[in-house]
Short mmCIF file of C-alpha atoms in Angstrom, two decimals:
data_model
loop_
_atom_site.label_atom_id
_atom_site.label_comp_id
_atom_site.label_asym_id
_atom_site.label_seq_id
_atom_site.Cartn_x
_atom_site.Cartn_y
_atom_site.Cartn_z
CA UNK Z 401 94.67 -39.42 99.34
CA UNK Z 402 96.19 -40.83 102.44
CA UNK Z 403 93.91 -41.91 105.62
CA UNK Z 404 94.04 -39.84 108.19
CA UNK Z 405 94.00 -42.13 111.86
CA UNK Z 406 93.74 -41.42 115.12
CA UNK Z 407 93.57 -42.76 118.34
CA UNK Z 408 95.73 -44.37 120.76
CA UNK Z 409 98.24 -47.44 120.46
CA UNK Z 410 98.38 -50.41 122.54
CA UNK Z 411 96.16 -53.18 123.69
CA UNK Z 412 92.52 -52.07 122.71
CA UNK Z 413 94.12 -49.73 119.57
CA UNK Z 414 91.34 -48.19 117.58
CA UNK Z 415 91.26 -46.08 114.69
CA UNK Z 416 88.73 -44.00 113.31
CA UNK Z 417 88.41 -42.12 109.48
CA UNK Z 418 85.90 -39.32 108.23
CA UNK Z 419 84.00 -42.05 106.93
CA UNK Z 420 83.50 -43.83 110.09
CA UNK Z 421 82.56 -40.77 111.70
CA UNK Z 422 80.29 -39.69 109.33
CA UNK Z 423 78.47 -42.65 110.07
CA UNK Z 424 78.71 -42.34 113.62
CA UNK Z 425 77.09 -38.92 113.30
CA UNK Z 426 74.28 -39.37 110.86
CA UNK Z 427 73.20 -42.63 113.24
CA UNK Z 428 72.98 -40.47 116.46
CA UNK Z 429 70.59 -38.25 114.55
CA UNK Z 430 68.46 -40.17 113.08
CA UNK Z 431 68.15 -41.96 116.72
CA UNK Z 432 67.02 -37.67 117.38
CA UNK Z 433 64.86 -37.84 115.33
CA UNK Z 434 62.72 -41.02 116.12
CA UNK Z 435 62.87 -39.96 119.40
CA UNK Z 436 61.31 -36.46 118.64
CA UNK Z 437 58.58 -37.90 115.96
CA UNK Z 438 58.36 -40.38 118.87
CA UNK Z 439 57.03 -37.61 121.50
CA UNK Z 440 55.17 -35.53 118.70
CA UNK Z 441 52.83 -38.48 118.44
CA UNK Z 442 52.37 -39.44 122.49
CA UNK Z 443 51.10 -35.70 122.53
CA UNK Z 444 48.69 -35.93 119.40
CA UNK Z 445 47.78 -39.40 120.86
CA UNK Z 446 47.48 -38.08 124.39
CA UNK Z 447 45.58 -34.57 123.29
CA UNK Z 448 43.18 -36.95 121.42
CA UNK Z 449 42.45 -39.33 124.38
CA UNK Z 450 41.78 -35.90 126.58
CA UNK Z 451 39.19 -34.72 124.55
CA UNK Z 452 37.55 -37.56 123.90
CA UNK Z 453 35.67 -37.92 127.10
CA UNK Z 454 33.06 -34.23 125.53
CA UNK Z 455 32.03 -36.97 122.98
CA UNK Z 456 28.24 -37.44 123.33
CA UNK Z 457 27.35 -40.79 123.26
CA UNK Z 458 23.36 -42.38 122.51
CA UNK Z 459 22.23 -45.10 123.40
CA UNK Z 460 20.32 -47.21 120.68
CA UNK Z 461 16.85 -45.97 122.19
CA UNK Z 462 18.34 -42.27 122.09
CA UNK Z 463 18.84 -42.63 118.50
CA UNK Z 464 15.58 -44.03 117.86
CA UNK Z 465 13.71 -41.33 119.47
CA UNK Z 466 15.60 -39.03 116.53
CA UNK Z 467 14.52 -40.77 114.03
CA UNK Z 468 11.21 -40.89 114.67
CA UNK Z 469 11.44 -37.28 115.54
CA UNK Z 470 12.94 -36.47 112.30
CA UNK Z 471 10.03 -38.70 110.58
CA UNK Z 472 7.48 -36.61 112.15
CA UNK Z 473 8.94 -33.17 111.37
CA UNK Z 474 9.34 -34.66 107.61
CA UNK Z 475 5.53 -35.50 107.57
CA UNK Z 476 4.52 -32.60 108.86
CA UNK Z 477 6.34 -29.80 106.27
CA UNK Z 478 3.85 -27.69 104.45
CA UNK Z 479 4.30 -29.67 100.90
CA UNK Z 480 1.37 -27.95 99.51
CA UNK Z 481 2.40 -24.54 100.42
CA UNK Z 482 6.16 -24.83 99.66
CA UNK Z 483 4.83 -26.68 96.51
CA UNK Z 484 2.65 -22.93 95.25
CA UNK Z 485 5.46 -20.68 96.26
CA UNK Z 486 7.77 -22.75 93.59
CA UNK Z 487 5.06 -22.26 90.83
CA UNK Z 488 4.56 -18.50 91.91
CA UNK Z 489 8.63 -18.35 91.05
CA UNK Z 490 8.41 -19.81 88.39
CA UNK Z 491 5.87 -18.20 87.20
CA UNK Z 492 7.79 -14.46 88.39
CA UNK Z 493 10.33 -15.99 85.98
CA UNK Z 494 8.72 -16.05 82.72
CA UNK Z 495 8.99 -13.88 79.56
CA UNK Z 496 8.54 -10.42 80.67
CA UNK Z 497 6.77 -7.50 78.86
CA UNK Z 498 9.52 -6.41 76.78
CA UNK Z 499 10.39 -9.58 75.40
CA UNK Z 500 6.62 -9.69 74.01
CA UNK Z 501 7.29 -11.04 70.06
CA UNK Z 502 7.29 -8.19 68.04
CA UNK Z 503 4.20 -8.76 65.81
CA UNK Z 504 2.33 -9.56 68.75
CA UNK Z 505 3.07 -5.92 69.79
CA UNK Z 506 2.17 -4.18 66.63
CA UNK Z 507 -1.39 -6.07 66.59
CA UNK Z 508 -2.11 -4.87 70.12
CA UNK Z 509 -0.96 -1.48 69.07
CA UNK Z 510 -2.76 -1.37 65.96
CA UNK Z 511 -6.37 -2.36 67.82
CA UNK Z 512 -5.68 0.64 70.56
CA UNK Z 513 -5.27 3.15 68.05
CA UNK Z 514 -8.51 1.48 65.91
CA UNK Z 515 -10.02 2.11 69.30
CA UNK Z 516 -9.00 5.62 69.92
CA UNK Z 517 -9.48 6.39 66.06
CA UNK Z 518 -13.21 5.27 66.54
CA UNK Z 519 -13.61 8.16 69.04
CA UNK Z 520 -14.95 11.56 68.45
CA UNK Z 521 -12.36 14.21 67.92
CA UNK Z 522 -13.44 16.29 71.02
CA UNK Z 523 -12.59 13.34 73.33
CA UNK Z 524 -10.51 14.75 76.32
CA UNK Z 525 -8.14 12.43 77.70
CA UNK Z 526 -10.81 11.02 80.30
CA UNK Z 527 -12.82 9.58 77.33
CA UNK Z 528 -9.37 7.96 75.66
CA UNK Z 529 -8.72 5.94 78.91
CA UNK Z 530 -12.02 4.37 79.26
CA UNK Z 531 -11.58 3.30 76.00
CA UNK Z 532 -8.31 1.65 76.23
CA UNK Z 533 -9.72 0.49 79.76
CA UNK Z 534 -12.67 -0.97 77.21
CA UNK Z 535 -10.58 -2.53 75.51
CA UNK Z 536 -7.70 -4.14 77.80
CA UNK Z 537 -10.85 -5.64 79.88
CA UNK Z 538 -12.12 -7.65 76.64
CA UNK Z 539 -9.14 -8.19 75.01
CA UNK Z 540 -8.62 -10.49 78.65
CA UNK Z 541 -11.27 -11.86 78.38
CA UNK Z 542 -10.81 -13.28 75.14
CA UNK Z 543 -7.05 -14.17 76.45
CA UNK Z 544 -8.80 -15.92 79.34
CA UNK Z 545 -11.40 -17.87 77.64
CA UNK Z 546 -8.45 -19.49 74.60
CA UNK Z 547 -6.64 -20.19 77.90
CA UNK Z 548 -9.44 -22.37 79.54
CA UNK Z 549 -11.19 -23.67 75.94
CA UNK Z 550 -7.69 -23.94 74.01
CA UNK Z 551 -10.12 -22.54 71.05
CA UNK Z 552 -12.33 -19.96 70.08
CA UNK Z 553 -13.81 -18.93 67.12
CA UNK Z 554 -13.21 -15.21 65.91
CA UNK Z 555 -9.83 -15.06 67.75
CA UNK Z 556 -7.04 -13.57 66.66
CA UNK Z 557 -4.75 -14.74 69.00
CA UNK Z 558 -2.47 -18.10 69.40
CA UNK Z 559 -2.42 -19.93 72.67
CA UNK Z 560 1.10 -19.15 73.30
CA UNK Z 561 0.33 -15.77 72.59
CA UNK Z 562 -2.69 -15.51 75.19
CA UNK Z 563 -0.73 -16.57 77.67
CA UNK Z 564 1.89 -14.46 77.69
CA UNK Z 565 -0.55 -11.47 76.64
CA UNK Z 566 -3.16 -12.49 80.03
CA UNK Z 567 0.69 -11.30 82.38
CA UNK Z 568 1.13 -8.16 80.43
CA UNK Z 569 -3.22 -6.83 81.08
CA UNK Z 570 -2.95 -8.05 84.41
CA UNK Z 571 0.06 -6.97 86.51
CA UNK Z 572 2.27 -4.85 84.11
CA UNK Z 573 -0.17 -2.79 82.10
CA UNK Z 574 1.29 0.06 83.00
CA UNK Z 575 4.85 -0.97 81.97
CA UNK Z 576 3.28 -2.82 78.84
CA UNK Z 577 1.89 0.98 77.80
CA UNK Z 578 5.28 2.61 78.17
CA UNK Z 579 6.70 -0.10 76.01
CA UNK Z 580 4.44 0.25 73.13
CA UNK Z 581 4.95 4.01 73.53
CA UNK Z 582 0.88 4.55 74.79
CA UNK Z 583 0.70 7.53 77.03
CA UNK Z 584 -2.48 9.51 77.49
CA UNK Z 585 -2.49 12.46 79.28
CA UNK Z 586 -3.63 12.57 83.49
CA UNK Z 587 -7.04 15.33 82.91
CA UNK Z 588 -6.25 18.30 85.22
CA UNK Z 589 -9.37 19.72 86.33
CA UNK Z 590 -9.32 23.74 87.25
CA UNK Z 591 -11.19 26.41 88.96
CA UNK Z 592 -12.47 28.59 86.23
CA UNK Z 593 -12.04 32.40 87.36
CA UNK Z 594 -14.52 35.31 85.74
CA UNK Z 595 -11.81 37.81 85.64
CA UNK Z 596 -10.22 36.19 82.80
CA UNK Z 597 -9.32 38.96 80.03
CA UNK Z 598 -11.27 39.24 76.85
CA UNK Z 599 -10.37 38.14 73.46
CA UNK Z 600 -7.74 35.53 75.27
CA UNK Z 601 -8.31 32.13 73.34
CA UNK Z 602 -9.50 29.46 75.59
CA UNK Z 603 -6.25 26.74 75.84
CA UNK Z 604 -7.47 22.99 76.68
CA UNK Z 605 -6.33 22.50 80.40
CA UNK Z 606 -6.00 18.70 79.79
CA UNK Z 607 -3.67 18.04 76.72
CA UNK Z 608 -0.42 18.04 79.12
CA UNK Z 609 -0.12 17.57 83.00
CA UNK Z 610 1.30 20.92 84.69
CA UNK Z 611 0.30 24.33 84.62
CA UNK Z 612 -1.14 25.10 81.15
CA UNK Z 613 1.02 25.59 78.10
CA UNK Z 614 0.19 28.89 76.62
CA UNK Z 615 -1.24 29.23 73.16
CA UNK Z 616 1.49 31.42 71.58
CA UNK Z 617 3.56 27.96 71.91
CA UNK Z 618 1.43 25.70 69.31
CA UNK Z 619 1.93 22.44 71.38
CA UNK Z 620 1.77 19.35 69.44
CA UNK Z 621 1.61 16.27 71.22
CA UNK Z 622 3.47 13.36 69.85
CA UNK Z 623 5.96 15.65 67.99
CA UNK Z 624 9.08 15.82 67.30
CA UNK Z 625 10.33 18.92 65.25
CA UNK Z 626 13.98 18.62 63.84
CA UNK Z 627 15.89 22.00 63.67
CA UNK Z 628 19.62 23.29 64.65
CA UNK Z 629 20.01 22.77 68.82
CA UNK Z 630 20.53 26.13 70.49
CA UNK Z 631 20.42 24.65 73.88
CA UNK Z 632 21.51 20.78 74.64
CA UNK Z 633 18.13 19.02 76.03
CA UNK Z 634 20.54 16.62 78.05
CA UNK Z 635 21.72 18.76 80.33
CA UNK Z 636 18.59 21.26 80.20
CA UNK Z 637 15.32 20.24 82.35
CA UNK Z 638 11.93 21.76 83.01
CA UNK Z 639 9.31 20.39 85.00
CA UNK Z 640 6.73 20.88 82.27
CA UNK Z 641 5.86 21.40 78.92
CA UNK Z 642 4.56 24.56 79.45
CA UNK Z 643 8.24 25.74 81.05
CA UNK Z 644 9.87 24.45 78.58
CA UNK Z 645 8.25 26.73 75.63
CA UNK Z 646 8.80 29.50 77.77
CA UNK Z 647 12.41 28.93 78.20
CA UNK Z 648 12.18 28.95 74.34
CA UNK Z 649 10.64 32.45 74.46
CA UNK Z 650 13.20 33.98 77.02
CA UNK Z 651 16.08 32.57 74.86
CA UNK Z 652 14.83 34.68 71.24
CA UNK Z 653 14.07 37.53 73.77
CA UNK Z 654 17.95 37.33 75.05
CA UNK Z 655 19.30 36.25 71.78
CA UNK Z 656 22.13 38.77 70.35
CA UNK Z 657 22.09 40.17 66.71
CA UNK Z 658 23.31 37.50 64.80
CA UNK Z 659 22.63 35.05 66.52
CA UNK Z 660 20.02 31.96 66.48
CA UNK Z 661 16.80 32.23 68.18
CA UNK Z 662 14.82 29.97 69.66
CA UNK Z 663 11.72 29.21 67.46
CA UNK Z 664 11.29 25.34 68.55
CA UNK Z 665 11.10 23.98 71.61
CA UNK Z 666 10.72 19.85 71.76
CA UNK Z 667 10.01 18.49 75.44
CA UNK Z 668 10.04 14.93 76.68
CA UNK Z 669 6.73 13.74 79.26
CA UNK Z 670 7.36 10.46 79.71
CA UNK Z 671 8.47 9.27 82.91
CA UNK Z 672 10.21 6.44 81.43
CA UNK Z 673 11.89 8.96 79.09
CA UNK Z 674 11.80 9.28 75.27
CA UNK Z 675 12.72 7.91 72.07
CA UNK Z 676 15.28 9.20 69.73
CA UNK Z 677 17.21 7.68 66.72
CA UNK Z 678 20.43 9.13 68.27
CA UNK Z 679 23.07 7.68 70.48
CA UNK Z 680 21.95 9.44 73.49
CA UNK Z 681 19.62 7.92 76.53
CA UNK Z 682 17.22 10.93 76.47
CA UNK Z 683 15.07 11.22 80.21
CA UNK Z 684 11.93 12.43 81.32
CA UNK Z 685 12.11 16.58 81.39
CA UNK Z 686 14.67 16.90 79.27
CA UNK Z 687 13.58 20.35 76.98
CA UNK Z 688 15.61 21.06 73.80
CA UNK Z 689 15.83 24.88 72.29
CA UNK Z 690 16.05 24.63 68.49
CA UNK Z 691 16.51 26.85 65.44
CA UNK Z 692 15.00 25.92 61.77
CA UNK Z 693 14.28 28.64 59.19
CA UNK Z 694 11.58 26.19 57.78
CA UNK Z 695 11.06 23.83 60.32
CA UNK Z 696 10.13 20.61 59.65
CA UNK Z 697 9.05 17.52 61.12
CA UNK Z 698 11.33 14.54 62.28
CA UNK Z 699 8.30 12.26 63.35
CA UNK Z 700 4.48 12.59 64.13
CA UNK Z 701 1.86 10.49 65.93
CA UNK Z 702 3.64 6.92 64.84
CA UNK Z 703 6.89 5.60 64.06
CA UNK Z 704 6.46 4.42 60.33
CA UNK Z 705 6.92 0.53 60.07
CA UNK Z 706 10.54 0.99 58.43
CA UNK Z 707 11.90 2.98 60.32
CA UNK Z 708 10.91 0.55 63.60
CA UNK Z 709 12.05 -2.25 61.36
CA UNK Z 710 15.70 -0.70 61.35
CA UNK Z 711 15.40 0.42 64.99
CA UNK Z 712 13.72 -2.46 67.01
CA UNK Z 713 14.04 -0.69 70.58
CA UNK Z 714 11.62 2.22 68.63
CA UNK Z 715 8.07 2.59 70.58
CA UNK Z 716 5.28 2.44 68.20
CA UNK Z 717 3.79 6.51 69.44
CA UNK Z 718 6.27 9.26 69.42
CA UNK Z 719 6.72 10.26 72.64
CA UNK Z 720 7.65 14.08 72.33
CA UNK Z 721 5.34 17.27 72.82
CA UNK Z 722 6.86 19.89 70.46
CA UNK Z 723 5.79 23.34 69.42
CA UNK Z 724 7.06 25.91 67.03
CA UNK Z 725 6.85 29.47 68.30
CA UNK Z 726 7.02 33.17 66.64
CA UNK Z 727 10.90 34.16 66.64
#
């Protein structure tokens, strides 16, 4: 390719090509470009200097002062105090009431029932809870003394065990009683009127909290009749035991030829809700309608050992109050 000139002829002739002016134009901007980086940093450098003067500086007795100050404040922190509430953490931390070995549970549930077995059969529920009461107070003591001794003759209990056991009388005995399925009824005291009819069977007042179940429903506590459903207990709710049955009543009263009636009504009281081998998370209230031509029993008083072997979440009492009624 030829060279392109220009320029002017003469004395002082110059020429110039694209290369030479390419040159020419990439030196005047990088000269730009110092310059600018050049005033970028006066102002950074300038900006700096300016705020330097709200710098605090101490003088070398200043900075003593603080560090004695912080010495003193150091010396004087509650270590005791701050040392108990880390052990009281801790201690909040530890193995909780449902993670309570297994066996350990069935021992402690075997003794209550001993304990409530040993009782007269006309014990109201009064009588049952100073029992247990009875028995949670010695059964601490004993944890209390293999605690402090490390042995004891007599004692059926491990260290470890006692331990854990002492957490579960003390603070969560009522939680520790839900979880091994123990629930004794609250005794309802009432007014006794004269006027009451004659013949009319006397019903004990104290079996179930809430207005008294009547006898025509054959409440059995710690039930659990199986039979056809005739009305889903998950979306059905009564505030006692006593409504529930009579739900059951009003629905073979209703019932259409053909048609199932009511002739078992099964009602959970727990507050913590109740036990079932099914897939469902059955609540407190929930009251279930069912149908059986021969009904029979799913469960009674205890969960037998195999079947709590197979389901380990299984409470040790039935929970349920069932009843099977006149169709």
């Amino acid at each position: 390719m030829a060279r392109v000139e220009w320029g002017y002829q003469g004395r002082g002739k110059w020429t110039c090509s694209y290369k030479k002016t390419t040159v020419i134009i990439c030196s005047i901007n990088i000269i730009v470009a110092l310059y600018v980086f050049r005033s970028l940093y006066a102002s950074l450098y300038l900006y700096s200097d300016n705020d330097s003067p709200s710098v605090v500086k101490y003088t070398p007795d200043q900075i003593r002062k603080m560090e004695e100050f912080v010495r003193v404040r150091r010396a004087s922190e509650p270590v005791e105090l701050i040392k108990l509430v880390k052990e009281l953490k801790e201690f909040s931390q530890e193995q909780t009431v449902d993670e309570l070995p297994l066996p350990l549970k069935q021992k402690i549930t075997e003794e209550i029932l001993l304990k409530l077995r040993s009782l007269n059969g006309s014990s109201n529920s009064t009588q049952q809870r100073e029992a247990v009461e009875i028995w949670r107070k010695e059964k601490l003591e004993e944890a209390n003394k293999l605690i402090t001794e490390q042995m004891l003759e007599n004692s059926t209990l491990s260290f470890e065990d006692a331990g854990t056991l002492v957490k579960a009388l003390e603070a969560d005995w009522q939680v520790f009683s839900e979880a091994i399925g123990l629930w004794i009824p609250t005794e309802v005291v009432h007014t006794e009127h004269d006027d009451k009819p004659e013949g009319v069977d006397e019903f004990d007042d104290e079996i179930l909290p809430g207005r008294p179940v009547p006898p025509e429903c054959n409440a059995e506590l710690h039930t659990d009749y199986d039979g056809a459903a005739v009305r889903w207990g998950l979306t059905h709710h009564k505030e006692s035991a006593a409504d529930c049955c009579q739900a059951c009543l009003d629905h073979a009263k209703r019932a259409q030829p053909g048609d199932r009636k009511c002739n078992i009504w099964v009602y959970c009281p727990s507050e913590t809700g109740c036990h079932s081998p099914d897939i469902y998370e059955h609540k407190h209230m929930e009251c279930w309608l069912k149908y059986a031509e021969n009904p029979k029993l799913n469960f009674k008083t205890n969960y037998p050992q195999s079947y709590r072997n197979s389901h380990p979440t299984a409470p040790f009492v039935v929970p349920w109050v069932s009843g099977v009624v006149s169709a």
